Coordinates of C-alpha atoms and ligand atoms in Angstrom, one line a residue:
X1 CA 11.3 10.3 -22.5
X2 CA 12.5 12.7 -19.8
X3 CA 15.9 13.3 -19.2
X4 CA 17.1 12.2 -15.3
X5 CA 19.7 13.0 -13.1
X6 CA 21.1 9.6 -12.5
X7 CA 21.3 8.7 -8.7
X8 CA 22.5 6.0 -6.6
X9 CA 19.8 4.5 -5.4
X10 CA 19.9 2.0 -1.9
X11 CA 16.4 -0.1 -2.2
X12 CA 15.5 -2.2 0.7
X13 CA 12.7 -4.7 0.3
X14 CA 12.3 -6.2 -2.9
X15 CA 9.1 -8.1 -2.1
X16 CA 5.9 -8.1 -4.3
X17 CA 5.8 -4.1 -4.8
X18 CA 9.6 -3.5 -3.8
X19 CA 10.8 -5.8 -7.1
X20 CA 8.9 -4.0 -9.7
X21 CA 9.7 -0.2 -8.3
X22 CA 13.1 -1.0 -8.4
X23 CA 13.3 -2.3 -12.2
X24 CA 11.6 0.7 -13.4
X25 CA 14.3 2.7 -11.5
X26 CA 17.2 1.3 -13.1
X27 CA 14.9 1.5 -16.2
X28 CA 14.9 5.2 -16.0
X29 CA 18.2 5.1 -15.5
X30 CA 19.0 5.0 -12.0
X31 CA 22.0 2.9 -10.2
X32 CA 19.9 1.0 -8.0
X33 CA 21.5 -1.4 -5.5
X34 CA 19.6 -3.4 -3.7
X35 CA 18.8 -5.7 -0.5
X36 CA 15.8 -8.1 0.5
X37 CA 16.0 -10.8 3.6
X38 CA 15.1 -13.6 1.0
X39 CA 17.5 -14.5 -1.5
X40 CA 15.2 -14.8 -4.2
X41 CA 13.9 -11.2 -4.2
X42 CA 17.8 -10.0 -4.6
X43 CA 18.0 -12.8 -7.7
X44 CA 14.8 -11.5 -9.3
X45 CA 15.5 -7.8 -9.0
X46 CA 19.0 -8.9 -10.3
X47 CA 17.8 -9.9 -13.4
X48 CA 16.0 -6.7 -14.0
X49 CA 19.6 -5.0 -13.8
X50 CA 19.5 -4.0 -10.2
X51 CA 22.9 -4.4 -8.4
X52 CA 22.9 -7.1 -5.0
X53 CA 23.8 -5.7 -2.4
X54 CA 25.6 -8.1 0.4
X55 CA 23.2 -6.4 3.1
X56 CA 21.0 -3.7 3.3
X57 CA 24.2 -1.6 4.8
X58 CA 26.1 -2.4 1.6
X59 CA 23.0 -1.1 -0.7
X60 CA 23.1 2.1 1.3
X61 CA 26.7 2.6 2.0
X62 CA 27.1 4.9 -1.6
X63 CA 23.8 5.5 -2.1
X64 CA 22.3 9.4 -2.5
X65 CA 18.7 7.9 -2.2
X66 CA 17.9 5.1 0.0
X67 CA 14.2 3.8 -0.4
X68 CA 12.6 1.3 1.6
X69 CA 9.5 -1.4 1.0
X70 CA 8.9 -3.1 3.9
X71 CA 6.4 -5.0 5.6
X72 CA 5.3 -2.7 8.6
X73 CA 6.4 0.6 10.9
X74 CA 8.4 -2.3 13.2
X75 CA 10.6 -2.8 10.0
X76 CA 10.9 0.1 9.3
X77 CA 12.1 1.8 12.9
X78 CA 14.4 -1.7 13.2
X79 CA 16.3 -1.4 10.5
X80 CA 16.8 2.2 10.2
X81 CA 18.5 2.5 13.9
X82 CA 18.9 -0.8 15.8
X83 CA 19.9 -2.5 12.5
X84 CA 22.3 0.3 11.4
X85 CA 20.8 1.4 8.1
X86 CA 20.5 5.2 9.0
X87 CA 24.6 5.1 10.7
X88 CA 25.5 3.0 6.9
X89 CA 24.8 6.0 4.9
X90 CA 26.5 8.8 4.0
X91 CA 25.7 11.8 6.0
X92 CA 22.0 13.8 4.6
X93 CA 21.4 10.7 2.3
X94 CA 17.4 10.9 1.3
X95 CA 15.4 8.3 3.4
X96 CA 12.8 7.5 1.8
X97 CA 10.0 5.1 2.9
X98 CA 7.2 3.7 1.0
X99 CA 6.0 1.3 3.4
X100 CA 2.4 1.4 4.6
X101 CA 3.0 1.8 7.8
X102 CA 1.4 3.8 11.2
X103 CA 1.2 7.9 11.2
X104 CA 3.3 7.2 14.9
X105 CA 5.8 5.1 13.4
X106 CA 6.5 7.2 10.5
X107 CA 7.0 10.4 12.7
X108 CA 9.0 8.3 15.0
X109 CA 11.0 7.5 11.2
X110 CA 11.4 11.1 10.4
X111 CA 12.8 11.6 14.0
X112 CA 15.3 8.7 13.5
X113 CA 16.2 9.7 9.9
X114 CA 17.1 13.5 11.2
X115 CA 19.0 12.9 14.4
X116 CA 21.0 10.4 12.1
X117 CA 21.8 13.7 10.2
X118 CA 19.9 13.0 7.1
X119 CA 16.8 13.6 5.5
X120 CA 13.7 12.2 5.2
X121 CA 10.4 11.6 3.4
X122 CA 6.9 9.4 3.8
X123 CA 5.7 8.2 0.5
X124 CA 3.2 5.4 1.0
X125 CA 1.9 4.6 -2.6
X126 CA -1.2 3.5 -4.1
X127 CA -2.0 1.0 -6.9
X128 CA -1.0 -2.3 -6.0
X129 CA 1.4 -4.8 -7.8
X130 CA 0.2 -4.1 -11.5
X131 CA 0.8 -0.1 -10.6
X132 CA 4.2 -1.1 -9.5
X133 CA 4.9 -3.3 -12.4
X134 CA 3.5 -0.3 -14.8
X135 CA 4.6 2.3 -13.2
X136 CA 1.6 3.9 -11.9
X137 CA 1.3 4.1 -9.0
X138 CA 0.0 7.2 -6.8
X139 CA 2.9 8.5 -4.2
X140 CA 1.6 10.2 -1.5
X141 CA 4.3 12.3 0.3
X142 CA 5.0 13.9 4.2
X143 CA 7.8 16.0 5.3
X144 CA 9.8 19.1 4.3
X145 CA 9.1 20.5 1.0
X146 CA 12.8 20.4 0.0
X147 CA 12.8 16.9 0.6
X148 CA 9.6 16.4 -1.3
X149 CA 11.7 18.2 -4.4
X150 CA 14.3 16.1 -3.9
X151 CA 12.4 12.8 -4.2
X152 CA 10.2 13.8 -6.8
X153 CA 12.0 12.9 -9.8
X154 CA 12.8 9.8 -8.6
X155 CA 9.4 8.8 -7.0
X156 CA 7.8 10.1 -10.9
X157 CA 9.8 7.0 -12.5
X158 CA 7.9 4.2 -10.7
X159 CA 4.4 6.1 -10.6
X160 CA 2.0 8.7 -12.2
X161 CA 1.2 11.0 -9.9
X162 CA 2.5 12.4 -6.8
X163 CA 1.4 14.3 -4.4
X164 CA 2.7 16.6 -1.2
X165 CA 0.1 15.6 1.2
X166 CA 2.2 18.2 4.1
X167 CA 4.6 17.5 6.6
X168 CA 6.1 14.5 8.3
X169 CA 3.6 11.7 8.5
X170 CA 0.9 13.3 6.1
X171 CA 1.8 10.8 3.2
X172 CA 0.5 7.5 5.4
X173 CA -2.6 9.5 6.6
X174 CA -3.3 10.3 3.1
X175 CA -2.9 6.7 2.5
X176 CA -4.6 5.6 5.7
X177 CA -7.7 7.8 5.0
X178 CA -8.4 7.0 1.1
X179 CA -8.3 3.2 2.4
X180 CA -10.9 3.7 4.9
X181 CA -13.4 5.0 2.5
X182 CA -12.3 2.0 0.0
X183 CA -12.5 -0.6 2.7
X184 CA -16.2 1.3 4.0
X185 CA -17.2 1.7 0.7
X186 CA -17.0 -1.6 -0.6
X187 CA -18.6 -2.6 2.7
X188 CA -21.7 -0.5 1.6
X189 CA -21.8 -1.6 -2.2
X190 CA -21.5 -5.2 -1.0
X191 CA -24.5 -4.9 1.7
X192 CA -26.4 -3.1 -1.2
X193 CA -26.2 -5.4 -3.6
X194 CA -27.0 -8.6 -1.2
X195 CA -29.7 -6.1 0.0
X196 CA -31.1 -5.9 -3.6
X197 CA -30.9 -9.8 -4.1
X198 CA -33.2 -9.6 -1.5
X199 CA -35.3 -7.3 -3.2
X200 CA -35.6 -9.3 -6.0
X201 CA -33.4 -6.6 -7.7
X202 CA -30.8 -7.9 -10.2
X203 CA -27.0 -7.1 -9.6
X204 CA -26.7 -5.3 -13.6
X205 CA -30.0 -3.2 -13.0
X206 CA -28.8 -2.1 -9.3
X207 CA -25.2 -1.5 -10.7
X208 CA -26.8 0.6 -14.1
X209 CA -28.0 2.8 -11.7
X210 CA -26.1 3.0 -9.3
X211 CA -22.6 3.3 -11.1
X212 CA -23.9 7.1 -12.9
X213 CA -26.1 7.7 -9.8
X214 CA -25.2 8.9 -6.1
X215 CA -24.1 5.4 -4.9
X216 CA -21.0 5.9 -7.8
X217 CA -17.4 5.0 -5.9
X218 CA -14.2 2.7 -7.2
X219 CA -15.7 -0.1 -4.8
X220 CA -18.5 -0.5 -7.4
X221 CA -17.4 0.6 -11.2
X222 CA -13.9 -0.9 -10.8
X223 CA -13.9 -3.5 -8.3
X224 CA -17.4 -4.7 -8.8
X225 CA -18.0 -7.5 -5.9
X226 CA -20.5 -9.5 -8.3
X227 CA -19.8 -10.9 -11.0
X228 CA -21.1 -9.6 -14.1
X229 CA -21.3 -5.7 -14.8
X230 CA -17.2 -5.1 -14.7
X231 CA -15.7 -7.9 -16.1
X232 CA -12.3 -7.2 -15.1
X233 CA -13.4 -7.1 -11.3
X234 CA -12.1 -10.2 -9.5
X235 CA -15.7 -10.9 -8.5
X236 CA -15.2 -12.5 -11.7
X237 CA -12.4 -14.7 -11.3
X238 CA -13.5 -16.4 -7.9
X239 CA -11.9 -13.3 -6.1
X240 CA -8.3 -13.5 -6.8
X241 CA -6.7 -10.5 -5.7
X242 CA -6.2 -8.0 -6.7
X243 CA -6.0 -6.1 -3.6
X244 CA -5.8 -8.9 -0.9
X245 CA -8.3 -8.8 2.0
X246 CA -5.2 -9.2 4.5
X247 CA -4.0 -5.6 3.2
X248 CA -7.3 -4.3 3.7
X249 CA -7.3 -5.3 6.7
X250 CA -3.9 -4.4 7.6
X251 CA -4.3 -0.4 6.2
X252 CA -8.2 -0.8 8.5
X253 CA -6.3 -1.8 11.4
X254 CA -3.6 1.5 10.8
X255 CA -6.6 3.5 10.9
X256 CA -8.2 2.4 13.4
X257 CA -4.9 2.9 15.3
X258 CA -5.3 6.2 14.4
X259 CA -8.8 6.7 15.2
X260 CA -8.4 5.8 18.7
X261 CA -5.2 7.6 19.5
X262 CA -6.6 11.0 17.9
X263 CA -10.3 10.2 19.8
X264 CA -12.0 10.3 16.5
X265 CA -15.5 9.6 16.2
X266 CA -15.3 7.1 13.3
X267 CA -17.3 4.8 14.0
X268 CA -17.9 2.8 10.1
X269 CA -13.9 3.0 10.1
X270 CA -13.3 0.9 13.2
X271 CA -16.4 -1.1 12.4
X272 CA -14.9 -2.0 9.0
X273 CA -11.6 -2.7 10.7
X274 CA -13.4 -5.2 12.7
X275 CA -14.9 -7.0 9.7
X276 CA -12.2 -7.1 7.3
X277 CA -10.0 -8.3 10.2
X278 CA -12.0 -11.4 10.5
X279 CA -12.7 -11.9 7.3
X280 CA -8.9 -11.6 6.5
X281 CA -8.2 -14.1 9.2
X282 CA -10.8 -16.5 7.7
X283 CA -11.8 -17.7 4.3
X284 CA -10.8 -14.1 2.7
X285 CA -7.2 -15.1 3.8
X286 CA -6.4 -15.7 0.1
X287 CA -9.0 -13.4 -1.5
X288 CA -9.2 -10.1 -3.1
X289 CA -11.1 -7.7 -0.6
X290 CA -14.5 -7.7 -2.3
X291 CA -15.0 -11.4 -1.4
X292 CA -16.2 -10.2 1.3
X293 CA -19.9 -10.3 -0.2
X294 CA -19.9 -13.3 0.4
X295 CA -19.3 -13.4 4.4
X296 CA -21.7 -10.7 4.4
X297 CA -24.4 -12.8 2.3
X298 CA -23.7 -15.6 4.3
X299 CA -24.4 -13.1 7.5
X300 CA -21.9 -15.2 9.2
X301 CA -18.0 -15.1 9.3
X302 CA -15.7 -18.6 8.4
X303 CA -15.9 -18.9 12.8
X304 CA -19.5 -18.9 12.8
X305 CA -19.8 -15.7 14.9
X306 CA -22.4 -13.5 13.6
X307 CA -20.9 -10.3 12.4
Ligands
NAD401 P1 6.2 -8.1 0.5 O1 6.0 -8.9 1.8 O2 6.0 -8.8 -0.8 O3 7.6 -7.4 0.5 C1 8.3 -7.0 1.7 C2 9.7 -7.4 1.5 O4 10.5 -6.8 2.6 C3 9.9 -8.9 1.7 O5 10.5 -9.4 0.5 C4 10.8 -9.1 2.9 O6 11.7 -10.2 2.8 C5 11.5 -7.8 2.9 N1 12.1 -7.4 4.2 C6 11.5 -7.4 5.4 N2 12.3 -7.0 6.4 C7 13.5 -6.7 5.8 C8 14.8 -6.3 6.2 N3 15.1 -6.0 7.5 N4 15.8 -6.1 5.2 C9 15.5 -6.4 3.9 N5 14.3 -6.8 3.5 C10 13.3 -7.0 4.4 O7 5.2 -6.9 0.7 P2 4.6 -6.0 -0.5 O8 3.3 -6.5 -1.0 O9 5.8 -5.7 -1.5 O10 4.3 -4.7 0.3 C11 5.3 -3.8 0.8 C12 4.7 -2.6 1.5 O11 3.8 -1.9 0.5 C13 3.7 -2.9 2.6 O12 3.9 -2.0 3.6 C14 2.3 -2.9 2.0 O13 1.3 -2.6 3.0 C15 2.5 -1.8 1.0 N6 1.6 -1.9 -0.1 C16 1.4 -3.1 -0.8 C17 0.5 -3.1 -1.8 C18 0.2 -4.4 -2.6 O14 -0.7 -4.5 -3.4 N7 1.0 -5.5 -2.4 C19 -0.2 -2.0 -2.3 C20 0.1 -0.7 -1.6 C21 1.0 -0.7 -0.6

């Protein structure tokens, strides 16, 4: 194992991706204290030896780090300045923020971070719960490269691989961007294969060819929306996330934030924002994101509009 330099770490957010990220910190050896809004999340992490904190300003208020893993942007901006994260720190304490959150908010983060006389980072991840629990995840990284070189070590003990996408903001358009050719692409490999059960074709001959063929993507050879050709695909456990159609839908609805604002003429991204957004909102509400093959076989959302 490599050796670290032990930091003090602040972690706020100890939700479903927060918890796991910050056992594997204290893991590699990290002093990680740490604060979540629900009591339970602060018991949980405890057991995996990270230290309460009474608030979030108490996890931050020694910390050299302070990494966040929060719901959204509003979070975010709310508890780094009206909340008093950023003035509970010590002065040019890392911010860190792993959130999935808008390219606006995050720049409007950075902004925050630096007039509060620290320094900052965007490092949106990849991988889910299991790559948090593992340790796997992807980081993918805007702002300054001697905050990147900062973070680095300690980003490499809860993931694999990570990556300086450029400057302030370019980690959650990295992040933003590979979702929208996930949630397009397993739009198109679900159409294809309802299109082929009306061709008579059968889903393991369509996904034999079309797995070492041109139509190859992650939608199909590792989260398969039929049952069958990858067994470990929830399409073969009645759709259990996995990746859950509401986070589709919410990383859709960032990019088609972004879309709009830049004047980008994408028009499968916003139209895939549109469908995992009702499908999300419907029967897909508990679902892994490729359950919605089904809506699409159906040709109908849960509301009975046609999509
Ligand atoms: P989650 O809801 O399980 O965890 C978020 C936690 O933040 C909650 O426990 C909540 O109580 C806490 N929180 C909210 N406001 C707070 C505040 N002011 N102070 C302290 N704690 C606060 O969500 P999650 O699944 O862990 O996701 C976290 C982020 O990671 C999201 O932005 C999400 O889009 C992103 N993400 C999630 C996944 C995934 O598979 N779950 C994958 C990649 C990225």
């Amino acid at each position: 194992m490599t050796t670290v330099t032990r930091r003090a770490i602040g972690f706020i957010g100890l939700g479903h991706m927060g918890g796991p990220m910050a056992a594997n910190l204290v893991r590699a050896g990290h002093r990680v204290t740490g604060f979540d809004l629900v009591p339970e999340a602060v018991r949980a992490a405890g057991a995996a030896g990270v230290v309460p904190g009474a608030s979030a300003a108490d996890a931050v208020a020694g910390a050299d780090v302070v990494i966040t893993m929060l719901p959204a942007g509003r979070h975010v901006l709310a508890l780094y300045e009206e909340q008093g994260l950023l003035a509970a720190a010590r002065p040019g304490t890392l911010f860190v923020d792993c959130s999935t959150i808008d390219v606006a908010d995050a720049r409007a983060a950075h902004e925050a971070v630096r007039r509060a006389g620290h320094r900052g980072l965007d490092a949106p991840v990849s991988g889910g719960v299991s790559g948090a629990e593992a340790a796997t995840l992807t980081f993918m990284a805007g702002g300054g490269a001697a905050e990147f070189a900062a973070a680095e070590p300690v980003l490499a003990a809860m993931g694999r691989k990570v990556v300086h996408c450029g400057p302030d903001g370019a980690g959650q358009a990295a992040k933003i961007c590979n979702n929208m050719i996930l949630g397009i692409s397993m739009i198109a490999v679900s159409e294809a294969f309802v299109l082929g059960e009306s061709l008579g074709l059968s889903h393991q001959a369509l996904f034999d060819v079309a797995s070492t063929a041109s139509g190859q993507c992650w939608a199909l050879t590792a989260n398969c929306p039929v049952p069958g050709p990858v067994p470990a695909s929830p399409a073969n456990h009645d759709y259990r996330p996995g990746f859950s159609a509401p986070l589709m839908a919410k990383d859709l609805a960032l990019a088609a934030n972004a879309i709009r604002e830049g004047g980008v003429g994408a028009e499968m991204g916003l139209r895939a924002a549109e469908l995992f957004a009702s499908f999300a909102e419907g029967r897909g509400a508990g679902e892994d994101f490729s359950g919605i093959i089904r809506t699409i076989r159906d040709g109908s959302p849960q509301d009975g509009k046609t999509i």
